[in-house]
XYZ file of N, CA and C in Angstrom:
474
model
N 14.355 31.895 -22.569
C 13.491 32.441 -21.590
C 14.295 32.667 -20.306
N 14.063 33.758 -19.809
C 14.836 34.173 -18.666
C 14.007 34.031 -17.387
N 14.632 33.418 -16.450
C 13.917 33.260 -15.185
C 14.299 34.399 -14.249
N 13.271 34.835 -13.566
C 13.522 35.885 -12.568
C 13.652 35.230 -11.201
N 14.747 35.439 -10.701
C 14.966 34.849 -9.390
C 14.756 35.931 -8.331
N 13.845 35.615 -7.463
C 13.520 36.590 -6.433
C 14.200 36.158 -5.136
N 14.802 37.085 -4.439
C 15.421 36.767 -3.153
C 14.325 36.461 -2.131
N 14.599 35.451 -1.369
C 13.637 35.093 -0.332
C 13.678 36.141 0.773
N 12.480 36.525 1.211
C 12.399 37.523 2.274
C 12.438 36.829 3.635
N 13.010 37.508 4.564
C 13.055 36.978 5.922
C 11.710 37.264 6.577
N 11.129 36.204 7.141
C 9.852 36.376 7.829
C 10.122 36.845 9.257
N 9.645 38.021 9.559
C 9.870 38.550 10.901
C 8.662 38.337 11.804
N 7.595 37.789 11.255
C 6.409 37.512 12.064
C 6.619 36.223 12.848
N 6.255 36.275 14.098
C 6.388 35.101 14.947
C 5.000 34.536 15.211
N 4.871 33.239 15.126
C 3.592 32.602 15.376
C 3.394 32.489 16.887
N 2.456 33.249 17.431
C 2.232 33.291 18.870
C 1.191 32.287 19.345
N 0.592 31.573 18.446
C -0.477 30.651 18.827
C 0.010 29.596 19.810
N 1.125 28.973 19.512
C 1.645 27.942 20.407
C 2.036 28.518 21.765
N 2.618 29.701 21.756
C 3.009 30.342 23.004
C 1.785 30.661 23.860
N 0.738 31.189 23.250
C -0.484 31.510 23.987
C -1.179 30.252 24.493
N -1.179 29.198 23.698
C -1.770 27.931 24.146
C -1.063 27.420 25.398
N 0.251 27.466 25.381
C 1.021 27.012 26.537
C 0.747 27.887 27.756
N 0.673 29.194 27.551
C 0.409 30.106 28.665
C -0.966 29.849 29.271
N -1.974 29.633 28.451
C -3.319 29.371 28.968
C -3.401 28.026 29.684
N -2.687 27.032 29.200
C -2.682 25.730 29.879
C -2.026 25.858 31.251
N -0.915 26.597 31.325
C -0.270 26.815 32.619
C -1.173 27.605 33.563
N -1.869 28.603 33.040
C -2.792 29.389 33.848
C -3.905 28.513 34.407
N -4.466 27.652 33.571
C -5.530 26.759 34.035
C -4.997 25.779 35.073
N -3.791 25.285 34.881
C -3.211 24.351 35.847
C -3.033 25.030 37.207
N -2.532 26.257 37.221
C -2.364 26.974 38.485
C -3.707 27.284 39.136
N -4.715 27.595 38.323
C -6.038 27.875 38.877
C -6.652 26.627 39.505
N -6.353 25.465 38.967
C -6.880 24.226 39.530
C -6.120 23.789 40.779
N -4.821 24.021 40.805
C -3.989 23.542 41.904
C -4.003 24.507 43.090
N -4.128 25.804 42.858
C -4.026 26.801 43.927
C -5.009 26.576 45.075
N -6.273 26.267 44.832
C -7.172 26.045 45.980
C -6.802 24.830 46.820
N -6.075 23.888 46.255
C -5.702 22.687 46.995
C -4.507 22.912 47.908
N -3.757 23.979 47.665
C -2.594 24.274 48.488
C -3.057 24.936 49.773
N -2.672 24.389 50.906
C -3.050 24.942 52.194
C -1.782 25.343 52.916
N -1.724 26.597 53.286
C -0.563 27.047 54.029
C -0.903 27.048 55.508
N 0.084 27.034 56.316
C -0.163 27.068 57.745
C 0.382 25.839 58.435
N -0.222 25.530 59.549
C 0.248 24.462 60.413
C -0.532 23.202 60.103
N 0.161 22.088 60.028
C -0.476 20.812 59.743
C -1.108 20.274 61.019
N -2.455 20.389 61.098
C -3.184 19.928 62.266
C -4.229 18.915 61.850
N -4.471 17.957 62.706
C -5.542 16.990 62.525
C -6.628 17.371 63.524
N -7.614 18.197 63.079
C -8.623 18.727 63.983
C -9.632 17.660 64.368
N -10.153 17.729 65.607
C -11.215 16.803 65.990
C -12.468 17.074 65.163
N -13.286 16.047 64.942
C -14.482 16.191 64.113
C -15.726 16.211 64.999
N -16.557 17.248 64.805
C -17.822 17.362 65.536
C -18.895 17.902 64.606
N -20.131 17.921 65.074
C -21.250 18.335 64.232
C -21.773 19.722 64.528
N -20.932 20.687 64.819
C -21.391 22.047 65.083
C -21.187 22.916 63.851
N -21.965 23.983 63.762
C -21.840 24.914 62.642
C -20.673 25.857 62.849
N -20.442 26.719 61.862
C -19.342 27.662 61.942
C -19.772 28.903 62.711
N -18.802 29.548 63.369
C -19.071 30.783 64.079
C -19.125 31.948 63.106
N -19.920 32.945 63.437
C -19.990 34.152 62.626
C -18.742 34.994 62.875
N -18.313 35.748 61.866
C -17.112 36.559 61.975
C -17.255 37.660 63.011
N -16.169 37.989 63.688
C -16.155 39.044 64.677
C -15.079 40.037 64.293
N -14.884 41.045 65.144
C -13.945 42.109 64.822
C -12.517 41.589 64.664
N -11.996 40.975 65.689
C -10.618 40.480 65.663
C -10.604 39.080 66.256
N -9.964 38.164 65.572
C -9.844 36.799 66.076
C -8.372 36.416 66.123
N -7.922 36.011 67.290
C -6.565 35.508 67.471
C -6.652 33.988 67.440
N -5.873 33.360 66.569
C -5.883 31.905 66.460
C -4.679 31.330 67.190
N -4.968 30.488 68.171
C -3.913 29.782 68.903
C -3.954 28.332 68.450
N -2.875 27.869 67.838
C -2.796 26.490 67.357
C -1.886 25.686 68.279
N -2.356 24.496 68.635
C -1.563 23.595 69.475
C -1.313 22.339 68.656
N -0.072 22.157 68.226
C 0.288 21.018 67.376
C 0.931 19.935 68.235
N 0.717 18.697 67.819
C 1.311 17.580 68.567
C 2.830 17.663 68.468
N 3.542 17.114 69.451
C 5.006 17.175 69.407
C 5.557 16.373 68.234
N 6.637 16.869 67.659
C 7.271 16.166 66.546
C 8.030 14.943 67.038
N 8.545 15.019 68.253
C 9.321 13.922 68.832
C 8.650 13.513 70.140
N 8.540 12.224 70.350
C 7.938 11.691 71.581
C 8.671 12.236 72.799
N 7.924 12.691 73.788
C 8.522 13.198 75.013
C 8.666 14.710 75.056
N 8.549 15.385 73.923
C 8.619 16.841 73.913
C 7.227 17.410 74.158
N 7.185 18.696 74.494
C 5.890 19.338 74.699
C 5.310 19.771 73.350
N 4.010 20.044 73.358
C 3.341 20.467 72.129
C 3.887 21.813 71.663
N 3.736 22.042 70.373
C 4.173 23.306 69.781
C 2.980 24.259 69.769
N 3.181 25.510 70.197
C 2.115 26.506 70.256
C 2.395 27.573 69.204
N 1.350 27.948 68.461
C 1.452 28.976 67.429
C 0.377 30.028 67.680
N 0.713 31.289 67.444
C -0.268 32.372 67.470
C -0.295 32.959 66.072
N -1.430 32.803 65.406
C -1.582 33.273 64.019
C -0.406 32.814 63.152
N -0.106 31.541 63.167
C 0.921 30.875 62.362
C 2.362 31.206 62.755
N 2.575 31.903 63.863
C 3.932 32.194 64.344
C 4.174 31.364 65.605
N 5.239 30.576 65.599
C 5.525 29.707 66.747
C 5.967 30.550 67.939
N 5.400 30.244 69.111
C 5.708 30.988 70.327
C 5.882 30.013 71.489
N 6.520 30.514 72.540
C 6.582 29.761 73.785
C 5.362 30.141 74.620
N 5.183 29.469 75.728
C 4.046 29.763 76.591
C 4.129 31.196 77.128
N 5.336 31.658 77.464
C 5.522 33.017 77.970
C 5.233 34.045 76.873
N 5.698 33.773 75.651
C 5.430 34.684 74.534
C 3.944 34.720 74.204
N 3.248 33.606 74.407
C 1.802 33.573 74.189
C 1.115 34.560 75.113
N 1.530 34.574 76.364
C 0.942 35.501 77.334
C 1.209 36.950 76.929
N 2.426 37.234 76.456
C 2.768 38.589 76.020
C 1.935 39.008 74.814
N 1.788 38.110 73.833
C 1.018 38.441 72.628
C -0.453 38.676 72.955
N -1.003 37.871 73.856
C -2.397 38.066 74.250
C -2.577 39.383 75.000
N -1.615 39.735 75.851
C -1.682 41.008 76.570
C -1.608 42.180 75.593
N -0.751 42.062 74.583
C -0.638 43.113 73.567
C -1.936 43.244 72.773
N -2.527 42.121 72.404
C -3.793 42.155 71.668
C -4.889 42.758 72.528
N -4.884 42.448 73.806
C -5.894 42.985 74.723
C -5.756 44.501 74.854
N -4.512 45.000 74.816
C -4.291 46.450 74.868
C -4.755 47.133 73.585
N -4.546 46.486 72.426
C -4.826 47.110 71.136
C -6.279 47.000 70.694
N -7.010 46.017 71.174
C -8.391 45.789 70.736
C -9.311 45.731 71.949
N -10.423 46.468 71.853
C -11.395 46.426 72.941
C -12.107 45.081 72.970
N -12.522 44.617 71.799
C -13.242 43.342 71.711
C -12.519 42.433 70.717
N -12.158 41.254 71.167
C -11.562 40.260 70.283
C -11.905 38.885 70.813
N -11.768 37.907 69.950
C -12.044 36.531 70.362
C -10.814 35.678 70.094
N -10.775 34.543 70.747
C -9.665 33.611 70.598
C -10.218 32.299 70.069
N -9.605 31.794 69.008
C -9.966 30.487 68.454
C -8.810 29.539 68.726
N -9.101 28.426 69.387
C -8.065 27.445 69.717
C -8.186 26.277 68.757
N -7.127 26.049 67.981
C -7.038 24.897 67.077
C -6.072 23.905 67.711
N -6.602 22.864 68.306
C -5.735 21.865 68.932
C -5.752 20.598 68.093
N -4.576 20.066 67.843
C -4.471 18.801 67.127
C -5.198 17.725 67.925
N -5.848 16.811 67.232
C -6.594 15.744 67.901
C -5.681 14.872 68.757
N -4.393 14.836 68.442
C -3.443 14.030 69.201
C -2.667 14.843 70.241
N -3.010 16.140 70.373
C -2.372 16.959 71.403
C -2.949 16.566 72.763
N -2.163 16.763 73.813
C -2.632 16.363 75.140
C -3.655 17.357 75.673
N -4.518 16.839 76.518
C -5.521 17.675 77.169
C -4.841 18.705 78.064
N -3.704 18.347 78.634
C -2.969 19.240 79.525
C -2.566 20.528 78.807
N -2.112 20.427 77.567
C -1.681 21.627 76.840
C -2.865 22.541 76.538
N -4.012 21.967 76.198
C -5.209 22.780 75.944
C -5.682 23.417 77.246
N -5.668 22.654 78.331
C -6.094 23.179 79.628
C -5.173 24.307 80.090
N -3.894 24.192 79.790
C -2.939 25.234 80.181
C -3.240 26.543 79.450
N -3.559 26.454 78.156
C -3.906 27.653 77.385
C -5.222 28.235 77.890
N -6.214 27.378 78.147
C -7.500 27.857 78.664
C -7.330 28.519 80.031
N -6.458 27.975 80.864
C -6.185 28.560 82.175
C -5.563 29.947 82.028
N -4.651 30.093 81.085
C -4.040 31.395 80.826
C -5.093 32.399 80.368
N -5.981 31.976 79.464
C -7.032 32.872 78.973
C -7.956 33.300 80.117
N -8.271 32.374 80.996
C -9.133 32.696 82.135
C -8.435 33.676 83.071
N -7.148 33.465 83.332
C -6.388 34.361 84.205
C -6.303 35.768 83.619
N -6.285 35.868 82.294
C -6.218 37.174 81.634
C -7.609 37.761 81.413
N -8.642 37.081 81.885
C -10.037 37.504 81.766
C -10.462 37.660 80.310
N -10.004 36.744 79.472
C -10.440 36.679 78.075
C -11.522 35.611 78.020
N -12.757 36.049 77.759
C -13.891 35.126 77.858
C -14.454 34.702 76.511
N -14.114 35.390 75.462
C -14.630 35.022 74.137
C -13.676 34.012 73.500
N -13.898 32.734 73.806
C -12.995 31.663 73.383
C -13.795 30.600 72.655
N -13.253 30.103 71.555
C -13.892 29.020 70.813
C -12.887 27.944 70.461
N -13.377 26.714 70.338
C -12.534 25.597 69.918
C -12.845 25.276 68.469
N -11.830 25.245 67.624
C -11.999 24.967 66.202
C -12.010 23.458 66.006
N -13.025 22.970 65.277
C -13.137 21.541 64.989
C -13.391 21.360 63.506
N -13.348 20.136 63.053
C -13.616 19.798 61.660
C -14.971 19.093 61.595
N -16.019 19.766 61.091
C -17.357 19.172 61.088
C -17.604 18.208 59.940
N -16.594 17.858 59.170
C -16.782 17.074 57.946
C -17.417 15.712 58.186
N -16.929 14.957 59.129
C -17.409 13.588 59.305
C -18.154 13.417 60.618
N -18.917 14.418 61.012
C -19.590 14.357 62.306
C -20.664 13.283 62.344
N -21.387 13.065 61.257
C -22.447 12.058 61.250
C -21.885 10.657 61.396
N -20.761 10.386 60.775
C -20.161 9.056 60.865
C -19.673 8.781 62.277
N -19.045 9.759 62.897
C -18.506 9.554 64.231
C -19.584 9.608 65.294
N -20.668 10.337 65.056
C -21.724 10.437 66.056
C -22.344 9.071 66.314
N -22.557 8.285 65.279
C -23.129 6.956 65.441
C -22.164 5.991 66.090
N -20.890 6.097 65.755
C -19.918 5.147 66.300
C -19.466 5.524 67.702
N -19.607 6.800 68.076
C -19.162 7.216 69.403
C -20.168 6.838 70.480
N -21.424 6.623 70.116
C -22.445 6.336 71.114
C -22.198 4.996 71.794
N -21.939 3.975 71.026
C -21.729 2.647 71.611
C -20.671 1.915 70.817
N -19.477 1.761 71.373
C -18.442 1.043 70.633
C -18.805 -0.432 70.514
N -18.475 -0.986 69.369
C -18.785 -2.390 69.132
C -17.805 -3.271 69.896
N -18.306 -4.346 70.515
C -17.399 -5.239 71.246
C -16.509 -6.001 70.286
N -15.299 -6.270 70.746
C -14.357 -7.016 69.919
C -14.655 -8.505 70.018
N -14.455 -9.205 68.930
C -14.683 -10.646 68.903
C -13.432 -11.340 69.430
N -13.546 -11.983 70.597
C -12.387 -12.621 71.210
C -12.487 -14.139 71.197
N -13.389 -14.663 70.381
C -13.518 -16.122 70.316
C -12.391 -16.703 69.474
N -11.795 -17.767 69.965
C -10.695 -18.393 69.230
C -10.900 -19.867 69.119
């Protein structure tokens, strides 16, 4: 009896199931992680119980970040671009020329000095920019509202 020996054929089909599974898992991972990524300036905003402002035509965001090193002045940003106080005045003047109506939102770090915020507000007043808002974090307003009314006395008995 004679056996017929058949040559083995090369399989040119590739199993894509594993590749697609990996691609979908990576896609889901990016979809879950992407909303958690926040770009911009790292600020610790003060917490208050006010609602959000309604959108307007043009909003310029001025961010005041606490100094990185003790003794330095605060860092000022206009729409995520770091500027000096003089450049801030130039950018606001340019925005005032280009837009008839615009508003300014000030994001000041909770640890930034009052002097730096007052300096920016003084500049806005001198430039006759009156549509100004302070950005806060309303997340924990109820917790702080109760504790801010009357601080608890410290126990000093020994």
